[in-house]
Coordinates of C-alpha atoms in Angstrom, one line a residue:
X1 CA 0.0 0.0 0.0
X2 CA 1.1 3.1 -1.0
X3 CA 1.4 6.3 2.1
X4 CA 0.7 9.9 1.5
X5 CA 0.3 13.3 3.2
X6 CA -1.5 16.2 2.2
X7 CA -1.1 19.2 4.9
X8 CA -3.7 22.3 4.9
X9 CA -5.9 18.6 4.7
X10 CA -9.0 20.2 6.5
X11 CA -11.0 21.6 3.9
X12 CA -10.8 22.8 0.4
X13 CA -8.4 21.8 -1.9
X14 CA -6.3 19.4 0.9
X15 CA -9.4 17.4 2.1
X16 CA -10.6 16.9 -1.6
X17 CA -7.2 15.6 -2.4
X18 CA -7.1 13.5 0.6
X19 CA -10.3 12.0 -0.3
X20 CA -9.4 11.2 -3.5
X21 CA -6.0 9.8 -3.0
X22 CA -7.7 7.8 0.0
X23 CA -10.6 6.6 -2.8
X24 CA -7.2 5.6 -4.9
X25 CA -5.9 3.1 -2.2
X26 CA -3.7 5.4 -0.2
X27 CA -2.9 5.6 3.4
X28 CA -3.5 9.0 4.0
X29 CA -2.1 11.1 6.8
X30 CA -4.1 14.2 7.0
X31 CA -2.2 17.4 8.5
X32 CA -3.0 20.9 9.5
X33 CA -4.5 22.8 12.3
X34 CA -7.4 22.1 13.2
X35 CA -8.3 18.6 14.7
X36 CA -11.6 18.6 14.3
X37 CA -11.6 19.5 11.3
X38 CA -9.0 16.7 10.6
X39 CA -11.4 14.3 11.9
X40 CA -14.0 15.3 9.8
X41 CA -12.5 14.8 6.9
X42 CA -11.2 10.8 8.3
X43 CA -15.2 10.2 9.2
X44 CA -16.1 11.5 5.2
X45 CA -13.4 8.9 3.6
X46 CA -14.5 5.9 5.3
X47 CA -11.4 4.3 4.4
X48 CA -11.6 1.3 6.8
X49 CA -8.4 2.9 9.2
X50 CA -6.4 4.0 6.2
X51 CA -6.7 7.2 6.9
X52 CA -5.2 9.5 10.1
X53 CA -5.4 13.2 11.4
X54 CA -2.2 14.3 12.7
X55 CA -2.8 18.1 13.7
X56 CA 0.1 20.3 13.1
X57 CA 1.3 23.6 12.5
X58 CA 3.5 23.6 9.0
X59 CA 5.7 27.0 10.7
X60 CA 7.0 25.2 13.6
X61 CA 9.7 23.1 12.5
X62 CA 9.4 20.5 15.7
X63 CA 5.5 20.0 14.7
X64 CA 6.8 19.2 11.4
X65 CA 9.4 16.6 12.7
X66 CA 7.1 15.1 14.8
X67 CA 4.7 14.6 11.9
X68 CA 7.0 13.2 9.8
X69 CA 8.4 10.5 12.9
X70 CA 4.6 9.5 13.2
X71 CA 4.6 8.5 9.7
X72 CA 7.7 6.7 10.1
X73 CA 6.2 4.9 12.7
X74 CA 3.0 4.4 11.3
X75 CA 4.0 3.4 7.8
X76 CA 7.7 2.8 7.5
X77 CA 7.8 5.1 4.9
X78 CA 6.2 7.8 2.3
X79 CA 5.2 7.6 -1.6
X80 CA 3.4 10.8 -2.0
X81 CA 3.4 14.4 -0.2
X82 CA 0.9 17.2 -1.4
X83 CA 2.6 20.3 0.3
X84 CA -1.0 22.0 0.1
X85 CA -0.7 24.1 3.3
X86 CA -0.8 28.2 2.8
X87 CA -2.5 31.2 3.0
X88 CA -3.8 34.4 1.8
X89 CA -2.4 37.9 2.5
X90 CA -2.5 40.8 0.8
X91 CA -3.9 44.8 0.7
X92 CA -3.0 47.7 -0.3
X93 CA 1.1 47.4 -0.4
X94 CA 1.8 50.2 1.2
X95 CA 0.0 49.6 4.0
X96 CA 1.4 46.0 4.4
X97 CA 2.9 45.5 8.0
X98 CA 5.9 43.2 8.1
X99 CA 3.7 41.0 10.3
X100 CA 1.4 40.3 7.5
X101 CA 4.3 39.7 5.1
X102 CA 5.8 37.2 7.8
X103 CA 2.7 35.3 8.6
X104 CA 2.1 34.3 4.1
X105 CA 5.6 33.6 4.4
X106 CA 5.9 31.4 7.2
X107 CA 2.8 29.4 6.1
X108 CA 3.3 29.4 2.0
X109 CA 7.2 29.4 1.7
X110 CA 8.8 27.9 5.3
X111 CA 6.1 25.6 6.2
X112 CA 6.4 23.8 2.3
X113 CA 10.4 24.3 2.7
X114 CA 10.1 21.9 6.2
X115 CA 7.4 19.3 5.1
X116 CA 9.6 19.0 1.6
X117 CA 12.4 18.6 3.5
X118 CA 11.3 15.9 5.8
X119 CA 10.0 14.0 3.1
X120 CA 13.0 14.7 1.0
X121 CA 14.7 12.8 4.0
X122 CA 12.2 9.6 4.6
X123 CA 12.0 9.1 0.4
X124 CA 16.0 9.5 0.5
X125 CA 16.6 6.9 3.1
X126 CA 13.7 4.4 2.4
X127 CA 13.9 1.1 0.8
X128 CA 12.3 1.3 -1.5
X129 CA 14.0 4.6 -2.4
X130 CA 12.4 7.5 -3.9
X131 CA 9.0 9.4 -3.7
X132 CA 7.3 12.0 -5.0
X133 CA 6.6 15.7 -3.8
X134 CA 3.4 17.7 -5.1
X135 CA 3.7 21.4 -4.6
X136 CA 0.4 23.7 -4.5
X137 CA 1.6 26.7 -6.2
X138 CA -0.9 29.1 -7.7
X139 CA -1.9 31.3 -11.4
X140 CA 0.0 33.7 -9.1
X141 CA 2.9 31.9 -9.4
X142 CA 2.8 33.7 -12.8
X143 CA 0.7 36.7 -12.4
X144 CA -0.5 38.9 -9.3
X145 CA -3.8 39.7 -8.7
X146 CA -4.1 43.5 -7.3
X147 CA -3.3 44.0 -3.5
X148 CA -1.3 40.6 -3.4
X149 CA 2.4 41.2 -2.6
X150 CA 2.8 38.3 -0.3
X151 CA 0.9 35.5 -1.0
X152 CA 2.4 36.4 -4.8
X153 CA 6.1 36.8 -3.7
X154 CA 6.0 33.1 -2.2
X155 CA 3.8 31.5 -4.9
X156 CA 7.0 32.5 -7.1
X157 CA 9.1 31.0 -4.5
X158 CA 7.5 27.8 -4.7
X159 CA 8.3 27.4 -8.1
X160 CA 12.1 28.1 -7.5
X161 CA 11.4 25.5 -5.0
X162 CA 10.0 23.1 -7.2
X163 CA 12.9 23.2 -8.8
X164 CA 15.7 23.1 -6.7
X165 CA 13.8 19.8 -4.9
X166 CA 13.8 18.3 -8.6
X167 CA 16.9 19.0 -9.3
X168 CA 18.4 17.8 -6.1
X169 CA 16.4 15.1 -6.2
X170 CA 17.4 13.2 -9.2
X171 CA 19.9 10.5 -7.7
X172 CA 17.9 9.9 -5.0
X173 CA 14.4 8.5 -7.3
X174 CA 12.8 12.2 -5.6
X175 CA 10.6 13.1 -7.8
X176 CA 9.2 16.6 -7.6
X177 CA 6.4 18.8 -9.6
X178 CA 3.8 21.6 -8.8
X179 CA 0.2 22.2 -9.3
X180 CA -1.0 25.5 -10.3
X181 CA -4.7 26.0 -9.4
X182 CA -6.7 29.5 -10.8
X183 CA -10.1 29.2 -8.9
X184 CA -11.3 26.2 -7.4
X185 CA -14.6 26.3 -5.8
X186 CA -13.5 26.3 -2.2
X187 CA -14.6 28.4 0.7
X188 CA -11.8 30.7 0.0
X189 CA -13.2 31.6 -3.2
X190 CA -16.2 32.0 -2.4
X191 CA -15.9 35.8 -3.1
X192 CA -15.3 35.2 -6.7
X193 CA -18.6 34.7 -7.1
X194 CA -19.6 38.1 -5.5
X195 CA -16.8 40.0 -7.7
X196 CA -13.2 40.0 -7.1
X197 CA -10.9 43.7 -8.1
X198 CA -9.6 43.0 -11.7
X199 CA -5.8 44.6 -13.3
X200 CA -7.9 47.6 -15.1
X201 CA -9.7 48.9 -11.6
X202 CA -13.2 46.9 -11.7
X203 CA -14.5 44.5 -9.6
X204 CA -16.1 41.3 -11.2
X205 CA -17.4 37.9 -10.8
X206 CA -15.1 35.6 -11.9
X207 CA -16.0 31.5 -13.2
X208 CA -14.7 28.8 -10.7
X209 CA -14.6 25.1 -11.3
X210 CA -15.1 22.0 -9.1
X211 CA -12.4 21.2 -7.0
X212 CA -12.8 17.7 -7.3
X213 CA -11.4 18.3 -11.0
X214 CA -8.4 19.7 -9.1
X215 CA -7.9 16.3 -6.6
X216 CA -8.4 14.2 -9.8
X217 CA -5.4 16.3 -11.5
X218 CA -3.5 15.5 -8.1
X219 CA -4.3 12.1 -8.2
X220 CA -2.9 12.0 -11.6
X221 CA 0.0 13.2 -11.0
X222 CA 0.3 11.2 -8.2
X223 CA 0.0 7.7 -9.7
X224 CA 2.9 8.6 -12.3
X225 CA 6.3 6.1 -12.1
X226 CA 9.0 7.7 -10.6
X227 CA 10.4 6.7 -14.2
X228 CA 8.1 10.2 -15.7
X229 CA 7.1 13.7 -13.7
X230 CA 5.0 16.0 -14.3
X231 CA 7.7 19.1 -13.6
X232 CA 4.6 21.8 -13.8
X233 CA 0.4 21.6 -14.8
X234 CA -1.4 24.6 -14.5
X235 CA -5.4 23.5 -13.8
X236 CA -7.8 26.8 -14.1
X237 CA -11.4 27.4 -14.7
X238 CA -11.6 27.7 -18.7
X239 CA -13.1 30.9 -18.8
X240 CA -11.6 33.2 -15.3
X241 CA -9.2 35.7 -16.6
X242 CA -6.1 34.7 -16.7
X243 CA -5.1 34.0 -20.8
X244 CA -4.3 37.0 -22.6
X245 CA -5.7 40.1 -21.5
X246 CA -9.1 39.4 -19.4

């Protein structure tokens, strides 16, 4: 049996992923932080103890060490990671507080830099060796939207990450590759259906798509050899504007 984790696994993108690698045959180890929310999502897969809520905070490098010696334990080792934790952060940039640049940082750039590197570490050493490591990035991993310095800056960052991770991962069977998602139907974007600011000044609705297309993409990309990657896929509602201009 195959093991994964998928952090941020407590709702939206994370817990439809988790589902759908649990539907796949996975064990699953669900973290992020908020238990119950955790334990939600192991009641909704139904997946007959193959799947297990580990809360933990992705900015506190101990949590993170701790996570990844529970899955040691647990499973003796780990096939798949979906570095899916993160969060918004934005406004007006010069009114941005260095607290409010920290906070997208520590979640979206050092919390993925400590779970990649633990499972970097347990896919290095296993025998079997090798694994494969999923990074969430974002359409603003190539474009801002307005008001969105932070959560932008590290969604670039991740892809220098997703890169450095596949590059140093090559004699060690690591195989690493990043999902960019433009507007999954999640809580979080709820708003886009209210009207979001666009480039030119107005505010508009924008389309969405179901995020269960998104864990399917995941899945995908999962269930590749660690013969072939999938270096970068960018999955996006067909019509939100992001091609061209609007």
């Amino acid at each position: 049996m195959k093991v994964a984790l998928v952090t941020g696994a407590g709702s939206g993108i994370g817990k439809a992923v988790a589902l759908a690698l649990a539907a796949d045959g996975y064990a699953v180890t669900l973290a992020g932080r908020r238990a119950d929310a955790l334990d939600a999502v192991v009641a909704e897969a139904n997946a007959a103890g193959r799947v297990h809520a580990r809360p933990t905070d992705v900015t506190r490098e101990a949590d993170v060490e701790a996570l990844f010696a529970d899955i040691a334990g647990r499973h003796g080792r780990l096939d798949v990671l979906f570095n899916n934790a993160g969060m918004g952060g934005g406004g007006a940039f010069d009114t941005l507080t260095l607290d409010q640049w920290n906070d997208v940082v520590a979640v979206n750039l050092t919390g993925a830099f400590l779970c990649a590197r633990g499972a970097f570490r347990m896919m290095k050493a296993q025998s079997p060796r090798g694994g494969r490591i999923i990074n969430n990035g974002s359409l603003s991993a190539h474009a801002p939207r307005p008001g969105s310095a932070p959560y932008t800056a590290t969604k670039h960052a991740i892809t220098g990450l997703t890169k450095a991770i596949a590059l140093d991962g090559r004699p060690f069977d690591v195989a690493c590759g990043q999902i960019d998602i433009g507007n999954a139907a999640t809580d979080m974007t709820a708003r886009m259906a209210r009207g979001v600011p666009q480039a030119d000044g107005r505010i508009a609705p924008e389309p969405v798509m179901d995020v269960a297309d998104v864990a399917r993409a995941v899945a995908y990309m999962a269930s590749l050899p660690l013969t072939a990657n999938v270096p970068f896929m960018t999955v996006m509602a067909t019509t939100m504007p992001f091609i061209g201009r609007g």
